[in-house]
PDB file of C-alpha atoms in Angstrom:
ATOM      1  CA  MET K   1       0.208   0.100   0.287  1.00 52.00           C
ATOM      2  CA  GLU K   2       3.068   2.079   0.983  1.00 60.00           C
ATOM      3  CA  ALA K   3       4.251   1.591  -2.686  1.00 55.00           C
ATOM      4  CA  LEU K   4       0.715   2.939  -4.009  1.00 48.00           C
ATOM      5  CA  ILE K   5       0.898   5.984  -2.156  1.00 55.00           C
ATOM      6  CA  ALA K   6       4.569   6.974  -2.974  1.00 54.00           C
ATOM      7  CA  SER K   7       3.997   6.522  -6.539  1.00 51.00           C
ATOM      8  CA  TYR K   8       0.727   8.155  -6.986  1.00 52.00           C
ATOM      9  CA  GLY K   9       1.135  10.396  -3.759  1.00 52.00           C
ATOM     10  CA  ASP K  10      -1.167  10.992  -0.834  1.00 52.00           C
ATOM     11  CA  GLU K  11      -4.463  12.647  -0.803  1.00 53.00           C
ATOM     12  CA  SER K  12      -2.559  15.756   1.296  1.00 51.00           C
ATOM     13  CA  SER K  13       0.266  16.123  -1.506  1.00 47.00           C
ATOM     14  CA  GLU K  14      -2.067  17.095  -4.928  1.00 49.00           C
ATOM     15  CA  SER K  15      -1.837  20.809  -3.543  1.00 48.00           C
ATOM     16  CA  ASP K  16       2.002  20.409  -3.653  1.00 50.00           C
ATOM     17  CA  SER K  17       3.755  21.780  -6.765  1.00 50.00           C
ATOM     18  CA  GLU K  18       5.978  18.913  -7.309  1.00 52.00           C
ATOM     19  CA  PRO K  19       4.966  15.724  -8.915  1.00 53.00           C
ATOM     20  CA  ALA K  20       5.397  12.987  -7.010  1.00 53.00           C
ATOM     21  CA  THR K  21       8.137  10.782  -8.181  1.00 55.00           C
ATOM     22  CA  PRO K  22       7.163   6.967  -9.027  1.00 54.00           C
ATOM     23  CA  CYS K  23       8.639   4.341  -6.677  1.00 55.00           C
ATOM     24  CA  GLN K  24      11.430   2.155  -7.868  1.00 60.00           C
ATOM     25  CA  PRO K  25      10.491  -1.658  -8.077  1.00 57.00           C
ATOM     26  CA  PRO K  26      12.271  -3.595  -5.460  1.00 58.00           C
ATOM     27  CA  PRO K  27      15.168  -5.457  -7.253  1.00 60.00           C
ATOM     28  CA  SER K  28      13.972  -8.917  -8.198  1.00 58.00           C
ATOM     29  CA  SER K  29      15.617 -12.649  -7.817  1.00 61.00           C
ATOM     30  CA  THR K  30      14.425 -13.635 -11.223  1.00 61.00           C
ATOM     31  CA  PRO K  31      16.615 -13.404 -14.009  1.00 61.00           C
ATOM     32  CA  PRO K  32      15.517 -10.627 -16.875  1.00 62.00           C
ATOM     33  CA  THR K  33      13.559 -12.018 -19.854  1.00 62.00           C
ATOM     34  CA  PRO K  34      15.106 -12.451 -22.940  1.00 63.00           C
ATOM     35  CA  GLU K  35      14.430  -9.637 -25.362  1.00 71.00           C
ATOM     36  CA  PHE K  36      11.792 -10.639 -28.075  1.00 69.00           C
ATOM     37  CA  THR K  37      13.221 -12.270 -31.449  1.00 72.00           C
ATOM     38  CA  PRO K  38      10.775 -12.515 -34.344  1.00 73.00           C
ATOM     39  CA  LEU K  39      10.953 -15.409 -36.348  1.00 72.00           C
ATOM     40  CA  PRO K  40      12.576 -15.431 -39.771  1.00 72.00           C
ATOM     41  CA  PRO K  41      10.443 -15.144 -42.605  1.00 67.00           C
ATOM     42  CA  PRO K  42       8.635 -18.024 -44.194  1.00 65.00           C
ATOM     43  CA  PRO K  43      10.745 -19.133 -47.520  1.00 63.00           C
ATOM     44  CA  VAL K  44       9.282 -18.308 -50.766  1.00 56.00           C
ATOM     45  CA  SER K  45       7.753 -21.383 -51.974  1.00 55.00           C
ATOM     46  CA  LEU K  46       5.389 -21.580 -48.518  1.00 57.00           C
ATOM     47  CA  LEU K  47       3.826 -18.618 -50.322  1.00 54.00           C
ATOM     48  CA  ILE K  48       3.091 -20.184 -53.535  1.00 52.00           C
ATOM     49  CA  PRO K  49       0.480 -22.912 -52.710  1.00 53.00           C
ATOM     50  CA  PRO K  50       1.669 -26.179 -54.587  1.00 52.00           C
ATOM     51  CA  ASN K  51      -1.539 -25.649 -56.601  1.00 49.00           C
ATOM     52  CA  SER K  52      -1.096 -22.566 -57.302  1.00 51.00           C
ATOM     53  CA  PHE K  53      -1.161 -21.139 -61.098  1.00 50.00           C
ATOM     54  CA  GLY K  54       0.871 -18.071 -60.778  1.00 51.00           C
ATOM     55  CA  GLY K  55      -0.325 -14.771 -62.371  1.00 49.00           C
ATOM     56  CA  LEU K  56      -3.394 -17.011 -63.551  1.00 50.00           C
ATOM     57  CA  ASP K  57      -6.339 -14.353 -63.287  1.00 48.00           C
ATOM     58  CA  PHE K  58      -8.917 -17.052 -62.826  1.00 48.00           C
ATOM     59  CA  SER K  59     -11.963 -17.217 -60.218  1.00 49.00           C
ATOM     60  CA  PRO K  60     -12.646 -21.026 -59.610  1.00 49.00           C
ATOM     61  CA  GLY K  61     -16.137 -20.317 -58.914  1.00 48.00           C
ATOM     62  CA  GLU K  62     -16.935 -19.704 -62.696  1.00 48.00           C
ATOM     63  CA  GLN K  63     -17.509 -23.542 -63.031  1.00 47.00           C
ATOM     64  CA  SER K  64     -20.039 -25.365 -61.234  1.00 50.00           C
ATOM     65  CA  GLY K  65     -21.748 -28.585 -62.220  1.00 55.00           C
ATOM     66  CA  ARG K  66     -19.746 -31.043 -59.909  1.00 61.00           C
ATOM     67  CA  VAL K  67     -21.977 -33.341 -58.492  1.00 65.00           C
ATOM     68  CA  ARG K  68     -20.969 -36.016 -55.870  1.00 70.00           C
ATOM     69  CA  THR K  69     -21.595 -39.725 -57.169  1.00 70.00           C
ATOM     70  CA  PHE K  70     -22.182 -40.547 -53.578  1.00 72.00           C
ATOM     71  CA  PRO K  71     -22.708 -38.725 -50.293  1.00 76.00           C
ATOM     72  CA  HIS K  72     -20.043 -37.928 -48.060  1.00 78.00           C
ATOM     73  CA  ILE K  73     -19.967 -39.791 -44.732  1.00 82.00           C
ATOM     74  CA  GLU K  74     -17.845 -39.334 -41.784  1.00 85.00           C
ATOM     75  CA  GLY K  75     -15.468 -42.162 -41.677  1.00 84.00           C
ATOM     76  CA  ASN K  76     -15.611 -42.970 -45.185  1.00 87.00           C
ATOM     77  CA  TYR K  77     -12.708 -42.575 -47.824  1.00 88.00           C
ATOM     78  CA  ALA K  78     -12.795 -42.573 -51.207  1.00 89.00           C
ATOM     79  CA  LEU K  79     -11.216 -45.364 -53.464  1.00 89.00           C
ATOM     80  CA  HIS K  80      -9.860 -44.909 -56.644  1.00 87.00           C
ATOM     81  CA  VAL K  81      -7.578 -47.163 -58.554  1.00 89.00           C
ATOM     82  CA  PHE K  82      -5.851 -45.995 -61.631  1.00 89.00           C
ATOM     83  CA  ILE K  83      -2.593 -47.004 -64.023  1.00 86.00           C
ATOM     84  CA  PRO K  84      -0.260 -43.784 -63.927  1.00 87.00           C
ATOM     85  CA  VAL K  85       0.683 -43.216 -67.411  1.00 87.00           C
ATOM     86  CA  TYR K  86       3.854 -41.134 -68.506  1.00 86.00           C
ATOM     87  CA  ILE K  87       3.894 -39.477 -71.996  1.00 85.00           C
ATOM     88  CA  PRO K  88       7.153 -39.068 -73.266  1.00 84.00           C
ATOM     89  CA  SER K  89       7.892 -35.369 -74.369  1.00 82.00           C
ATOM     90  CA  THR K  90       7.569 -35.330 -78.410  1.00 84.00           C
ATOM     91  CA  PRO K  91       4.127 -36.801 -78.011  1.00 83.00           C
ATOM     92  CA  LYS K  92       3.323 -34.296 -75.184  1.00 84.00           C
ATOM     93  CA  LYS K  93       4.220 -31.287 -77.562  1.00 85.00           C
ATOM     94  CA  GLU K  94       1.804 -32.870 -80.423  1.00 86.00           C
ATOM     95  CA  LEU K  95      -0.855 -32.907 -77.542  1.00 86.00           C
ATOM     96  CA  ALA K  96       0.017 -29.416 -76.637  1.00 87.00           C
ATOM     97  CA  LEU K  97      -0.825 -28.344 -80.370  1.00 87.00           C
ATOM     98  CA  PHE K  98      -3.965 -29.922 -80.183  1.00 87.00           C
ATOM     99  CA  LEU K  99      -5.212 -28.640 -77.195  1.00 86.00           C
ATOM    100  CA  LYS K 100      -4.763 -25.169 -78.865  1.00 89.00           C
ATOM    101  CA  LYS K 101      -6.347 -26.029 -81.806  1.00 88.00           C
ATOM    102  CA  LEU K 102      -9.383 -27.554 -79.721  1.00 86.00           C
ATOM    103  CA  SER K 103      -9.932 -24.307 -77.340  1.00 86.00           C
ATOM    104  CA  ARG K 104     -10.434 -22.380 -80.413  1.00 87.00           C
ATOM    105  CA  LEU K 105     -12.789 -24.852 -81.905  1.00 86.00           C
ATOM    106  CA  VAL K 106     -14.767 -25.672 -78.615  1.00 83.00           C
ATOM    107  CA  PRO K 107     -14.844 -23.019 -76.303  1.00 81.00           C
ATOM    108  CA  GLY K 108     -15.824 -23.492 -72.637  1.00 81.00           C
ATOM    109  CA  LEU K 109     -13.444 -26.422 -72.219  1.00 83.00           C
ATOM    110  CA  TYR K 110     -11.747 -27.020 -68.722  1.00 83.00           C
ATOM    111  CA  VAL K 111      -8.956 -28.498 -67.761  1.00 81.00           C
ATOM    112  CA  VAL K 112      -9.952 -31.729 -65.470  1.00 75.00           C
ATOM    113  CA  ASP K 113      -9.829 -31.561 -61.628  1.00 72.00           C
ATOM    114  CA  VAL K 114      -7.952 -27.740 -61.764  1.00 75.00           C
ATOM    115  CA  ASP K 115     -11.120 -26.203 -63.553  1.00 74.00           C
ATOM    116  CA  ILE K 116      -9.417 -23.908 -65.282  1.00 79.00           C
ATOM    117  CA  PRO K 117     -10.629 -22.880 -68.744  1.00 82.00           C
ATOM    118  CA  LEU K 118      -8.834 -24.335 -71.701  1.00 83.00           C
ATOM    119  CA  ASP K 119      -8.440 -21.216 -73.699  1.00 83.00           C
ATOM    120  CA  ILE K 120      -6.799 -19.178 -70.650  1.00 85.00           C
ATOM    121  CA  ILE K 121      -3.822 -22.042 -70.472  1.00 84.00           C
ATOM    122  CA  THR K 122      -2.953 -22.351 -73.957  1.00 85.00           C
ATOM    123  CA  LYS K 123      -2.324 -18.683 -74.237  1.00 86.00           C
ATOM    124  CA  ASP K 124       0.641 -19.143 -72.289  1.00 84.00           C
ATOM    125  CA  ASP K 125       2.933 -22.319 -73.111  1.00 84.00           C
ATOM    126  CA  ASN K 126       4.188 -22.281 -69.449  1.00 83.00           C
ATOM    127  CA  LYS K 127       0.741 -22.398 -68.024  1.00 82.00           C
ATOM    128  CA  LEU K 128      -0.348 -25.139 -70.672  1.00 83.00           C
ATOM    129  CA  GLU K 129       2.709 -27.185 -69.779  1.00 82.00           C
ATOM    130  CA  GLN K 130       2.411 -26.722 -66.241  1.00 80.00           C
ATOM    131  CA  VAL K 131      -1.351 -26.702 -65.449  1.00 79.00           C
ATOM    132  CA  ALA K 132      -2.875 -29.517 -68.574  1.00 80.00           C
ATOM    133  CA  LEU K 133      -0.088 -31.189 -69.264  1.00 83.00           C
ATOM    134  CA  GLY K 134       2.399 -31.165 -66.300  1.00 79.00           C
ATOM    135  CA  ARG K 135       0.348 -33.097 -64.176  1.00 77.00           C
ATOM    136  CA  GLU K 136       0.129 -37.133 -63.575  1.00 80.00           C
ATOM    137  CA  PHE K 137      -2.516 -38.756 -66.451  1.00 84.00           C
ATOM    138  CA  HIS K 138      -3.689 -42.017 -65.486  1.00 86.00           C
ATOM    139  CA  ILE K 139      -6.300 -44.651 -66.751  1.00 86.00           C
ATOM    140  CA  SER K 140      -8.833 -45.171 -64.307  1.00 85.00           C
ATOM    141  CA  LEU K 141      -9.719 -49.200 -63.478  1.00 85.00           C
ATOM    142  CA  GLY K 142     -13.190 -48.614 -61.955  1.00 84.00           C
ATOM    143  CA  ARG K 143     -15.316 -45.504 -60.236  1.00 84.00           C
ATOM    144  CA  THR K 144     -14.471 -44.044 -57.189  1.00 86.00           C
ATOM    145  CA  VAL K 145     -16.364 -46.034 -54.451  1.00 87.00           C
ATOM    146  CA  PRO K 146     -16.477 -45.282 -50.672  1.00 89.00           C
ATOM    147  CA  ILE K 147     -14.813 -47.341 -47.988  1.00 90.00           C
ATOM    148  CA  ARG K 148     -14.375 -47.466 -44.513  1.00 91.00           C
ATOM    149  CA  VAL K 149     -10.661 -46.921 -42.681  1.00 89.00           C
ATOM    150  CA  HIS K 150     -10.076 -50.210 -41.632  1.00 91.00           C
ATOM    151  CA  GLN K 151     -10.815 -51.573 -45.195  1.00 91.00           C
ATOM    152  CA  ILE K 152      -7.750 -49.880 -46.405  1.00 91.00           C
ATOM    153  CA  ASP K 153      -5.244 -52.131 -45.244  1.00 92.00           C
ATOM    154  CA  SER K 154      -6.747 -55.040 -46.711  1.00 93.00           C
ATOM    155  CA  VAL K 155      -7.742 -53.484 -49.830  1.00 91.00           C
ATOM    156  CA  VAL K 156      -3.928 -52.178 -50.561  1.00 91.00           C
ATOM    157  CA  THR K 157      -2.538 -55.319 -49.716  1.00 93.00           C
ATOM    158  CA  MET K 158      -4.968 -57.402 -51.708  1.00 92.00           C
ATOM    159  CA  LEU K 159      -4.051 -55.073 -54.861  1.00 90.00           C
ATOM    160  CA  ARG K 160      -0.622 -55.378 -54.087  1.00 91.00           C
ATOM    161  CA  GLN K 161      -1.084 -59.194 -54.663  1.00 92.00           C
ATOM    162  CA  LYS K 162      -2.860 -59.207 -57.400  1.00 88.00           C
ATOM    163  CA  LEU K 163      -0.315 -56.757 -59.133  1.00 86.00           C
ATOM    164  CA  GLN K 164       2.865 -57.781 -57.969  1.00 86.00           C
ATOM    165  CA  PHE K 165       4.083 -59.366 -60.858  1.00 87.00           C
ATOM    166  CA  GLN K 166       2.862 -56.583 -63.319  1.00 83.00           C
ATOM    167  CA  ARG K 167       5.765 -54.906 -65.131  1.00 85.00           C
ATOM    168  CA  ARG K 168       5.155 -51.488 -67.207  1.00 86.00           C
ATOM    169  CA  TYR K 169       4.565 -51.558 -70.706  1.00 86.00           C
ATOM    170  CA  TRP K 170       3.566 -49.443 -73.756  1.00 87.00           C
ATOM    171  CA  ILE K 171       0.141 -48.164 -74.359  1.00 86.00           C
ATOM    172  CA  ASP K 172      -1.192 -46.622 -77.751  1.00 85.00           C
ATOM    173  CA  PHE K 173      -3.473 -43.967 -77.097  1.00 83.00           C
ATOM    174  CA  SER K 174      -4.897 -43.941 -80.628  1.00 79.00           C
ATOM    175  CA  LYS K 175      -8.430 -42.648 -80.390  1.00 83.00           C
ATOM    176  CA  TRP K 176     -10.176 -39.141 -79.233  1.00 85.00           C
ATOM    177  CA  GLU K 177     -13.366 -40.222 -77.216  1.00 85.00           C
ATOM    178  CA  VAL K 178     -15.955 -38.046 -75.600  1.00 84.00           C
ATOM    179  CA  PHE K 179     -17.525 -39.328 -72.173  1.00 81.00           C
ATOM    180  CA  LEU K 180     -20.675 -38.233 -70.369  1.00 82.00           C
ATOM    181  CA  ASN K 181     -20.739 -39.031 -66.917  1.00 78.00           C
ATOM    182  CA  ASP K 182     -23.578 -40.986 -65.256  1.00 78.00           C
ATOM    183  CA  ASP K 183     -25.560 -37.911 -63.783  1.00 78.00           C
ATOM    184  CA  ARG K 184     -25.004 -36.304 -67.291  1.00 81.00           C
ATOM    185  CA  THR K 185     -23.740 -33.292 -65.872  1.00 79.00           C
ATOM    186  CA  ARG K 186     -20.068 -33.269 -66.961  1.00 77.00           C
ATOM    187  CA  THR K 187     -18.543 -34.231 -70.184  1.00 80.00           C
ATOM    188  CA  PHE K 188     -14.973 -35.482 -70.683  1.00 79.00           C
ATOM    189  CA  LEU K 189     -12.896 -35.613 -73.705  1.00 82.00           C
ATOM    190  CA  SER K 190     -10.344 -38.494 -73.238  1.00 84.00           C
ATOM    191  CA  MET K 191      -7.959 -40.388 -75.400  1.00 84.00           C
ATOM    192  CA  GLU K 192      -9.103 -44.209 -75.692  1.00 84.00           C
ATOM    193  CA  VAL K 193      -6.506 -47.242 -75.878  1.00 84.00           C
ATOM    194  CA  THR K 194      -7.706 -49.675 -78.418  1.00 83.00           C
ATOM    195  CA  THR K 195      -4.936 -51.315 -79.692  1.00 85.00           C
ATOM    196  CA  THR K 196      -1.370 -51.324 -77.651  1.00 88.00           C
ATOM    197  CA  GLY K 197      -1.618 -52.252 -74.227  1.00 84.00           C
ATOM    198  CA  LEU K 198      -5.622 -52.977 -74.233  1.00 85.00           C
ATOM    199  CA  ALA K 199      -4.961 -56.548 -73.190  1.00 85.00           C
ATOM    200  CA  GLU K 200      -2.966 -55.661 -70.091  1.00 84.00           C
ATOM    201  CA  VAL K 201      -5.318 -52.791 -69.148  1.00 81.00           C
ATOM    202  CA  CYS K 202      -8.184 -55.278 -69.276  1.00 81.00           C
TER     203      CYS K 202
END
């Protein structure tokens, strides 16, 4: 209490012309706290998300129409079995030329999964390479189906056993095909396997 009175002065000292001097805190036995050191700035790579497309001026809300094939239920996981496809650089360049021509002939097409208009991507060769052709292509072996968490390990084990002797093979994508999903809400342009590799896929 005396410390408060000393720092603020008592009631009788209000008329004095000299201001009250604040009291000094008693010496402490605890060590002084270290000075605050700010964290270093994050690396630039963290400031650009992995699925960001740099300077693309595109609002993802422009395209709608995605419909779930099955409702989301807590504890369910989506299972999708597919064959990854590697496309060499020469066919990839031919594919880029085809996509440019296609975007002029059929406006309103979007790149699958990222939902960015194809005509925006084809204006910049780097963006076309990065967004449309720089991704992993695949052949779906079935529909996406829901499974429970306790089923994941057994499904993965079964697939490993069934496919343990399967080796890489050539696939000839020899035909363009248009597919419509079951709900008739989305149309897909895809390449169909009709000759080399068809037996292995089946």
